[in-house]
Amino acid sequence: MPTLPFHQVDVFSKVAFKGNPLAVIAEADGLDDAAMQAIANWTNLSETTFLSRAQDPGADYRVRIFTPQRELPFAGHPTLGSAHVWLALGGRPKGEHVVQECGAGLVRIKRAGDRLAFAAPPLRRTGAVDAELTARIAAALGIRTDAMRAVQWADNGPGWIGVLLDSRQDLLNIRFNVLALSQQPVGIVAPWDPATDGRDAHYEVRAFTWSGAEDPVTGSLNASLAQWLIGAGIAPKQYIASQGTALGRAGRVHVAQDGETIWIGGDVAPVVKGTIDL
């Protein structure tokens, strides 16, 4: 029975229990797909990742990302959390950036002090959402279609559709109806009003996944929203997004465009360190 390193970290928060938890299993080269899926189903976190030796010579390590139901080609908080654990276990990047190999290809991760940031992967799908799907999204969110300032495909792997609202409070008041919209991830964003919301962040974000469950803090969604909002001139080239408020979390996502690259940054708090017997 193999014994492998096991870590659980909290991503997009300096403080444990306020971000998005992630389980990371290292030295996972010998695990097959069925074993990884079974472990991810058992941890029952939004994602569990498995670190192994890189297959691509340009990468520092390989990561596979599993939800309790399926494997993902890419996800944001698993990228930052996995990089944090890889570095904590003594990993040393070959070049200036840590390079992660995953289903979506190679992802660069840079270090700025204790904070990590990944380069947003290219969008796989952009453009307008058809009227029928837009109406279903509005029904699921419990709002009128004319309350949505914009609706846009912003898919970088998980299949996100982005919805822009004018009011943070309207965003926080949403009670998602999964029966009205199944199997379609939706991310909602609205600006903070400094007069009423404060100056700790610039945007509020909520994410509803394939299952309809709300994700506490979502790197892939914030990456796709940033590419949309910055590209359209709606958001500045640098901002902070708050996410998880509706779930009692206090996630903070640090967004910055540098040249053609948009970096999605966040803190990682270690919570559990040990081993797992398989």
CSV table of C-alpha atoms in Angstrom, one decimal:
chain,number,residue,atom,x,y,z
A,1,MET,CA,0.0,0.0,0.0
A,2,PRO,CA,1.7,3.2,-1.1
A,3,THR,CA,2.0,6.2,1.2
A,4,LEU,CA,2.0,9.6,-0.6
A,5,PRO,CA,2.4,13.2,0.6
A,6,PHE,CA,-0.9,14.8,1.2
A,7,HIS,CA,-1.6,18.5,1.7
A,8,GLN,CA,-4.7,20.6,2.1
A,9,VAL,CA,-4.4,24.3,1.5
A,10,ASP,CA,-6.7,27.4,1.4
A,11,VAL,CA,-6.3,29.4,-1.8
A,12,PHE,CA,-7.0,33.1,-2.4
A,13,SER,CA,-6.7,33.9,1.3
A,14,LYS,CA,-3.9,34.6,3.7
A,15,VAL,CA,-6.1,33.2,6.5
A,16,ALA,CA,-7.2,29.6,6.7
A,17,PHE,CA,-10.9,28.8,6.2
A,18,LYS,CA,-11.6,32.0,4.3
A,19,GLY,CA,-10.6,31.0,0.7
A,20,ASN,CA,-11.2,27.9,-1.4
A,21,PRO,CA,-9.8,24.6,-0.1
A,22,LEU,CA,-7.8,22.2,-2.2
A,23,ALA,CA,-6.4,18.8,-1.6
A,24,VAL,CA,-3.0,18.0,-3.2
A,25,ILE,CA,-1.4,14.6,-3.5
A,26,ALA,CA,2.2,14.5,-4.5
A,27,GLU,CA,4.4,11.7,-6.1
A,28,ALA,CA,1.2,10.5,-7.9
A,29,ASP,CA,3.0,9.0,-10.9
A,30,GLY,CA,1.8,5.5,-10.1
A,31,LEU,CA,-1.9,6.4,-9.8
A,32,ASP,CA,-4.3,5.6,-12.6
A,33,ASP,CA,-7.3,7.6,-13.7
A,34,ALA,CA,-9.7,5.5,-11.7
A,35,ALA,CA,-7.7,5.9,-8.5
A,36,MET,CA,-7.5,9.6,-8.9
A,37,GLN,CA,-11.2,10.0,-9.5
A,38,ALA,CA,-12.0,7.8,-6.5
A,39,ILE,CA,-9.8,9.9,-4.3
A,40,ALA,CA,-11.3,13.2,-5.6
A,41,ASN,CA,-14.8,11.8,-5.0
A,42,TRP,CA,-13.8,10.8,-1.4
A,43,THR,CA,-12.2,14.2,-0.5
A,44,ASN,CA,-15.4,15.8,-1.9
A,45,LEU,CA,-13.7,19.1,-2.4
A,46,SER,CA,-14.4,21.2,-5.5
A,47,GLU,CA,-11.0,20.0,-6.8
A,48,THR,CA,-8.3,17.6,-5.8
A,49,THR,CA,-5.0,17.6,-7.7
A,50,PHE,CA,-2.2,15.1,-8.3
A,51,LEU,CA,1.4,16.1,-8.8
A,52,SER,CA,3.8,14.0,-10.9
A,53,ARG,CA,6.9,14.3,-13.0
A,54,ALA,CA,6.5,16.5,-16.1
A,55,GLN,CA,6.1,14.8,-19.5
A,56,ASP,CA,6.8,18.0,-21.4
A,57,PRO,CA,10.4,19.0,-21.2
A,58,GLY,CA,9.4,22.6,-20.9
A,59,ALA,CA,7.4,22.0,-17.7
A,60,ASP,CA,8.6,21.7,-14.1
A,61,TYR,CA,5.9,19.3,-13.0
A,62,ARG,CA,2.6,17.8,-14.2
A,63,VAL,CA,-0.7,18.3,-12.5
A,64,ARG,CA,-4.0,16.5,-13.0
A,65,ILE,CA,-7.1,18.2,-11.7
A,66,PHE,CA,-10.2,16.2,-10.6
A,67,THR,CA,-13.6,17.3,-9.3
A,68,PRO,CA,-15.6,14.6,-7.4
A,69,GLN,CA,-17.2,13.8,-10.8
A,70,ARG,CA,-14.7,14.4,-13.6
A,71,GLU,CA,-11.3,15.6,-14.7
A,72,LEU,CA,-10.7,19.3,-15.7
A,73,PRO,CA,-8.1,20.4,-18.2
A,74,PHE,CA,-7.4,23.6,-16.2
A,75,ALA,CA,-8.6,25.4,-13.1
A,76,GLY,CA,-7.3,28.4,-11.3
A,77,HIS,CA,-7.2,27.8,-7.6
A,78,PRO,CA,-5.9,24.2,-8.1
A,79,THR,CA,-3.0,25.8,-10.2
A,80,LEU,CA,-2.0,28.2,-7.4
A,81,GLY,CA,-2.5,25.6,-4.6
A,82,SER,CA,-0.6,22.9,-6.5
A,83,ALA,CA,2.3,25.3,-7.3
A,84,HIS,CA,2.5,26.3,-3.6
A,85,VAL,CA,2.7,22.6,-2.5
A,86,TRP,CA,5.3,21.8,-5.2
A,87,LEU,CA,7.5,24.6,-4.0
A,88,ALA,CA,6.9,23.7,-0.3
A,89,LEU,CA,8.1,20.2,-1.1
A,90,GLY,CA,11.4,21.5,-2.5
A,91,GLY,CA,10.5,22.1,-6.1
A,92,ARG,CA,12.8,24.4,-8.0
A,93,PRO,CA,11.7,25.9,-11.4
A,94,LYS,CA,14.1,25.6,-14.3
A,95,GLY,CA,13.6,29.2,-15.4
A,96,GLU,CA,12.2,32.5,-14.2
A,97,HIS,CA,8.7,31.1,-13.8
A,98,VAL,CA,7.2,27.9,-12.5
A,99,VAL,CA,5.8,26.0,-15.5
A,100,GLN,CA,2.9,23.7,-14.9
A,101,GLU,CA,1.8,21.0,-17.3
A,102,CYS,CA,-1.9,20.2,-17.3
A,103,GLY,CA,-4.7,19.2,-19.7
A,104,ALA,CA,-4.8,22.7,-21.1
A,105,GLY,CA,-1.1,22.8,-21.9
A,106,LEU,CA,1.7,24.7,-20.2
A,107,VAL,CA,0.8,27.4,-17.6
A,108,ARG,CA,3.3,29.9,-16.3
A,109,ILE,CA,3.2,30.8,-12.6
A,110,LYS,CA,5.2,33.7,-11.1
A,111,ARG,CA,6.2,34.5,-7.6
A,112,ALA,CA,5.8,37.9,-6.0
A,113,GLY,CA,6.9,37.5,-2.4
A,114,ASP,CA,4.6,34.9,-0.9
A,115,ARG,CA,1.9,35.4,-3.5
A,116,LEU,CA,1.6,33.3,-6.6
A,117,ALA,CA,0.0,34.3,-9.9
A,118,PHE,CA,-0.7,32.3,-13.0
A,119,ALA,CA,-0.8,33.6,-16.6
A,120,ALA,CA,-4.4,33.5,-17.8
A,121,PRO,CA,-4.8,30.8,-20.5
A,122,PRO,CA,-6.4,31.9,-23.8
A,123,LEU,CA,-10.1,31.9,-24.1
A,124,ARG,CA,-11.5,29.0,-26.0
A,125,ARG,CA,-14.9,30.7,-26.7
A,126,THR,CA,-16.0,34.3,-26.7
A,127,GLY,CA,-18.8,36.3,-28.1
A,128,ALA,CA,-22.5,36.8,-27.5
A,129,VAL,CA,-24.8,34.3,-25.8
A,130,ASP,CA,-28.0,33.4,-27.7
A,131,ALA,CA,-31.3,34.8,-26.6
A,132,GLU,CA,-32.8,31.5,-25.4
A,133,LEU,CA,-29.8,30.7,-23.2
A,134,THR,CA,-29.7,34.3,-21.9
A,135,ALA,CA,-33.3,34.0,-20.8
A,136,ARG,CA,-32.6,30.7,-19.0
A,137,ILE,CA,-29.6,32.3,-17.2
A,138,ALA,CA,-31.8,35.2,-16.1
A,139,ALA,CA,-34.5,32.7,-14.8
A,140,ALA,CA,-31.8,30.8,-12.9
A,141,LEU,CA,-30.5,34.0,-11.3
A,142,GLY,CA,-34.0,35.2,-10.5
A,143,ILE,CA,-33.5,38.5,-12.4
A,144,ARG,CA,-34.9,40.2,-15.5
A,145,THR,CA,-32.8,39.9,-18.7
A,146,ASP,CA,-32.6,43.7,-18.8
A,147,ALA,CA,-30.9,43.7,-15.4
A,148,MET,CA,-27.9,42.1,-17.0
A,149,ARG,CA,-25.6,44.8,-18.3
A,150,ALA,CA,-23.8,42.3,-20.5
A,151,VAL,CA,-23.7,38.5,-21.1
A,152,GLN,CA,-20.7,36.9,-22.8
A,153,TRP,CA,-19.1,33.6,-23.4
A,154,ALA,CA,-15.8,33.6,-21.4
A,155,ASP,CA,-14.7,30.0,-21.6
A,156,ASN,CA,-11.1,29.0,-20.9
A,157,GLY,CA,-11.9,25.4,-20.3
A,158,PRO,CA,-14.7,24.9,-17.8
A,159,GLY,CA,-17.3,26.4,-20.1
A,160,TRP,CA,-17.9,29.8,-18.3
A,161,ILE,CA,-20.5,32.3,-19.3
A,162,GLY,CA,-20.0,35.7,-17.7
A,163,VAL,CA,-22.8,38.0,-16.6
A,164,LEU,CA,-22.1,41.6,-15.7
A,165,LEU,CA,-24.5,43.4,-13.3
A,166,ASP,CA,-24.5,47.0,-12.2
A,167,SER,CA,-25.1,46.4,-8.4
A,168,ARG,CA,-23.0,44.4,-6.0
A,169,GLN,CA,-26.0,44.1,-3.7
A,170,ASP,CA,-28.1,42.6,-6.5
A,171,LEU,CA,-25.3,40.1,-7.1
A,172,LEU,CA,-25.2,39.1,-3.4
A,173,ASN,CA,-29.0,38.8,-3.3
A,174,ILE,CA,-29.1,36.1,-6.0
A,175,ARG,CA,-30.4,32.7,-5.0
A,176,PHE,CA,-29.4,30.4,-7.9
A,177,ASN,CA,-32.1,28.0,-9.2
A,178,VAL,CA,-30.3,25.0,-10.5
A,179,LEU,CA,-33.5,23.5,-11.9
A,180,ALA,CA,-33.7,26.4,-14.3
A,181,LEU,CA,-30.2,26.0,-15.6
A,182,SER,CA,-28.2,22.7,-15.3
A,183,GLN,CA,-24.8,21.8,-16.7
A,184,GLN,CA,-23.9,25.4,-17.6
A,185,PRO,CA,-21.3,27.2,-15.5
A,186,VAL,CA,-22.1,30.8,-14.9
A,187,GLY,CA,-20.0,33.6,-13.4
A,188,ILE,CA,-21.5,36.9,-12.2
A,189,VAL,CA,-19.5,40.1,-11.6
A,190,ALA,CA,-20.5,43.5,-10.4
A,191,PRO,CA,-18.5,46.6,-9.3
A,192,TRP,CA,-18.0,47.6,-5.7
A,193,ASP,CA,-19.3,51.1,-4.8
A,194,PRO,CA,-16.7,52.7,-2.7
A,195,ALA,CA,-19.3,54.8,-0.9
A,196,THR,CA,-21.3,51.7,0.3
A,197,ASP,CA,-19.0,48.7,-0.2
A,198,GLY,CA,-15.6,50.2,0.9
A,199,ARG,CA,-12.3,50.1,-0.9
A,200,ASP,CA,-11.0,46.6,-0.1
A,201,ALA,CA,-11.8,45.4,-3.6
A,202,HIS,CA,-13.1,46.7,-6.9
A,203,TYR,CA,-15.4,43.9,-8.1
A,204,GLU,CA,-17.5,41.2,-6.5
A,205,VAL,CA,-17.7,37.8,-8.2
A,206,ARG,CA,-19.9,34.7,-7.8
A,207,ALA,CA,-19.5,31.4,-9.6
A,208,PHE,CA,-22.0,28.6,-10.1
A,209,THR,CA,-20.5,25.4,-11.5
A,210,TRP,CA,-21.7,22.5,-13.7
A,211,SER,CA,-23.6,21.0,-10.7
A,212,GLY,CA,-25.2,24.4,-9.8
A,213,ALA,CA,-23.2,24.5,-6.6
A,214,GLU,CA,-21.5,27.8,-5.7
A,215,ASP,CA,-17.7,27.8,-5.8
A,216,PRO,CA,-16.1,29.9,-3.0
A,217,VAL,CA,-13.2,31.5,-5.0
A,218,THR,CA,-12.6,30.6,-8.7
A,219,GLY,CA,-9.3,31.3,-10.5
A,220,SER,CA,-10.4,30.1,-13.9
A,221,LEU,CA,-13.5,32.3,-13.8
A,222,ASN,CA,-11.6,35.4,-12.6
A,223,ALA,CA,-9.1,34.8,-15.4
A,224,SER,CA,-11.8,34.7,-18.1
A,225,LEU,CA,-13.7,37.6,-16.7
A,226,ALA,CA,-10.5,39.7,-16.6
A,227,GLN,CA,-9.8,38.9,-20.2
A,228,TRP,CA,-13.3,40.0,-21.2
A,229,LEU,CA,-13.6,43.0,-18.9
A,230,ILE,CA,-10.2,44.4,-19.5
A,231,GLY,CA,-10.3,43.7,-23.2
A,232,ALA,CA,-13.6,45.5,-23.5
A,233,GLY,CA,-12.4,48.5,-21.6
A,234,ILE,CA,-14.9,47.9,-18.7
A,235,ALA,CA,-12.3,47.1,-16.1
A,236,PRO,CA,-8.9,48.7,-15.5
A,237,LYS,CA,-5.7,46.8,-16.1
A,238,GLN,CA,-5.2,46.2,-12.4
A,239,TYR,CA,-7.9,45.4,-9.9
A,240,ILE,CA,-8.9,43.2,-6.9
A,241,ALA,CA,-11.9,40.9,-7.0
A,242,SER,CA,-13.7,39.7,-3.9
A,243,GLN,CA,-15.4,36.3,-4.0
A,244,GLY,CA,-17.0,34.0,-1.5
A,245,THR,CA,-18.9,36.7,0.5
A,246,ALA,CA,-22.2,34.9,0.1
A,247,LEU,CA,-20.6,31.8,1.5
A,248,GLY,CA,-19.0,33.4,4.5
A,249,ARG,CA,-15.6,33.5,2.8
A,250,ALA,CA,-13.3,36.4,2.1
A,251,GLY,CA,-11.4,35.5,-1.0
A,252,ARG,CA,-9.3,38.1,-2.8
A,253,VAL,CA,-8.1,37.7,-6.4
A,254,HIS,CA,-5.4,40.1,-7.6
A,255,VAL,CA,-5.6,40.8,-11.3
A,256,ALA,CA,-3.0,42.6,-13.3
A,257,GLN,CA,-2.2,43.0,-17.0
A,258,ASP,CA,1.4,43.1,-18.0
A,259,GLY,CA,1.9,43.5,-21.7
A,260,GLU,CA,-0.3,40.9,-23.4
A,261,THR,CA,-0.5,38.7,-20.3
A,262,ILE,CA,-3.1,38.9,-17.6
A,263,TRP,CA,-1.9,37.5,-14.3
A,264,ILE,CA,-4.3,36.1,-11.7
A,265,GLY,CA,-2.8,36.1,-8.3
A,266,GLY,CA,-3.7,35.0,-4.8
A,267,ASP,CA,-2.3,34.0,-1.4
A,268,VAL,CA,-2.2,30.4,-0.3
A,269,ALA,CA,-2.6,29.4,3.4
A,270,PRO,CA,-1.3,25.9,4.4
A,271,VAL,CA,-3.8,24.0,6.6
A,272,VAL,CA,-3.1,20.2,6.6
A,273,LYS,CA,0.1,18.4,5.9
A,274,GLY,CA,0.6,14.7,6.2
A,275,THR,CA,0.4,11.5,4.2
A,276,ILE,CA,-2.4,9.4,2.5
A,277,ASP,CA,-2.3,5.6,2.4
A,278,LEU,CA,-3.6,4.2,-0.9
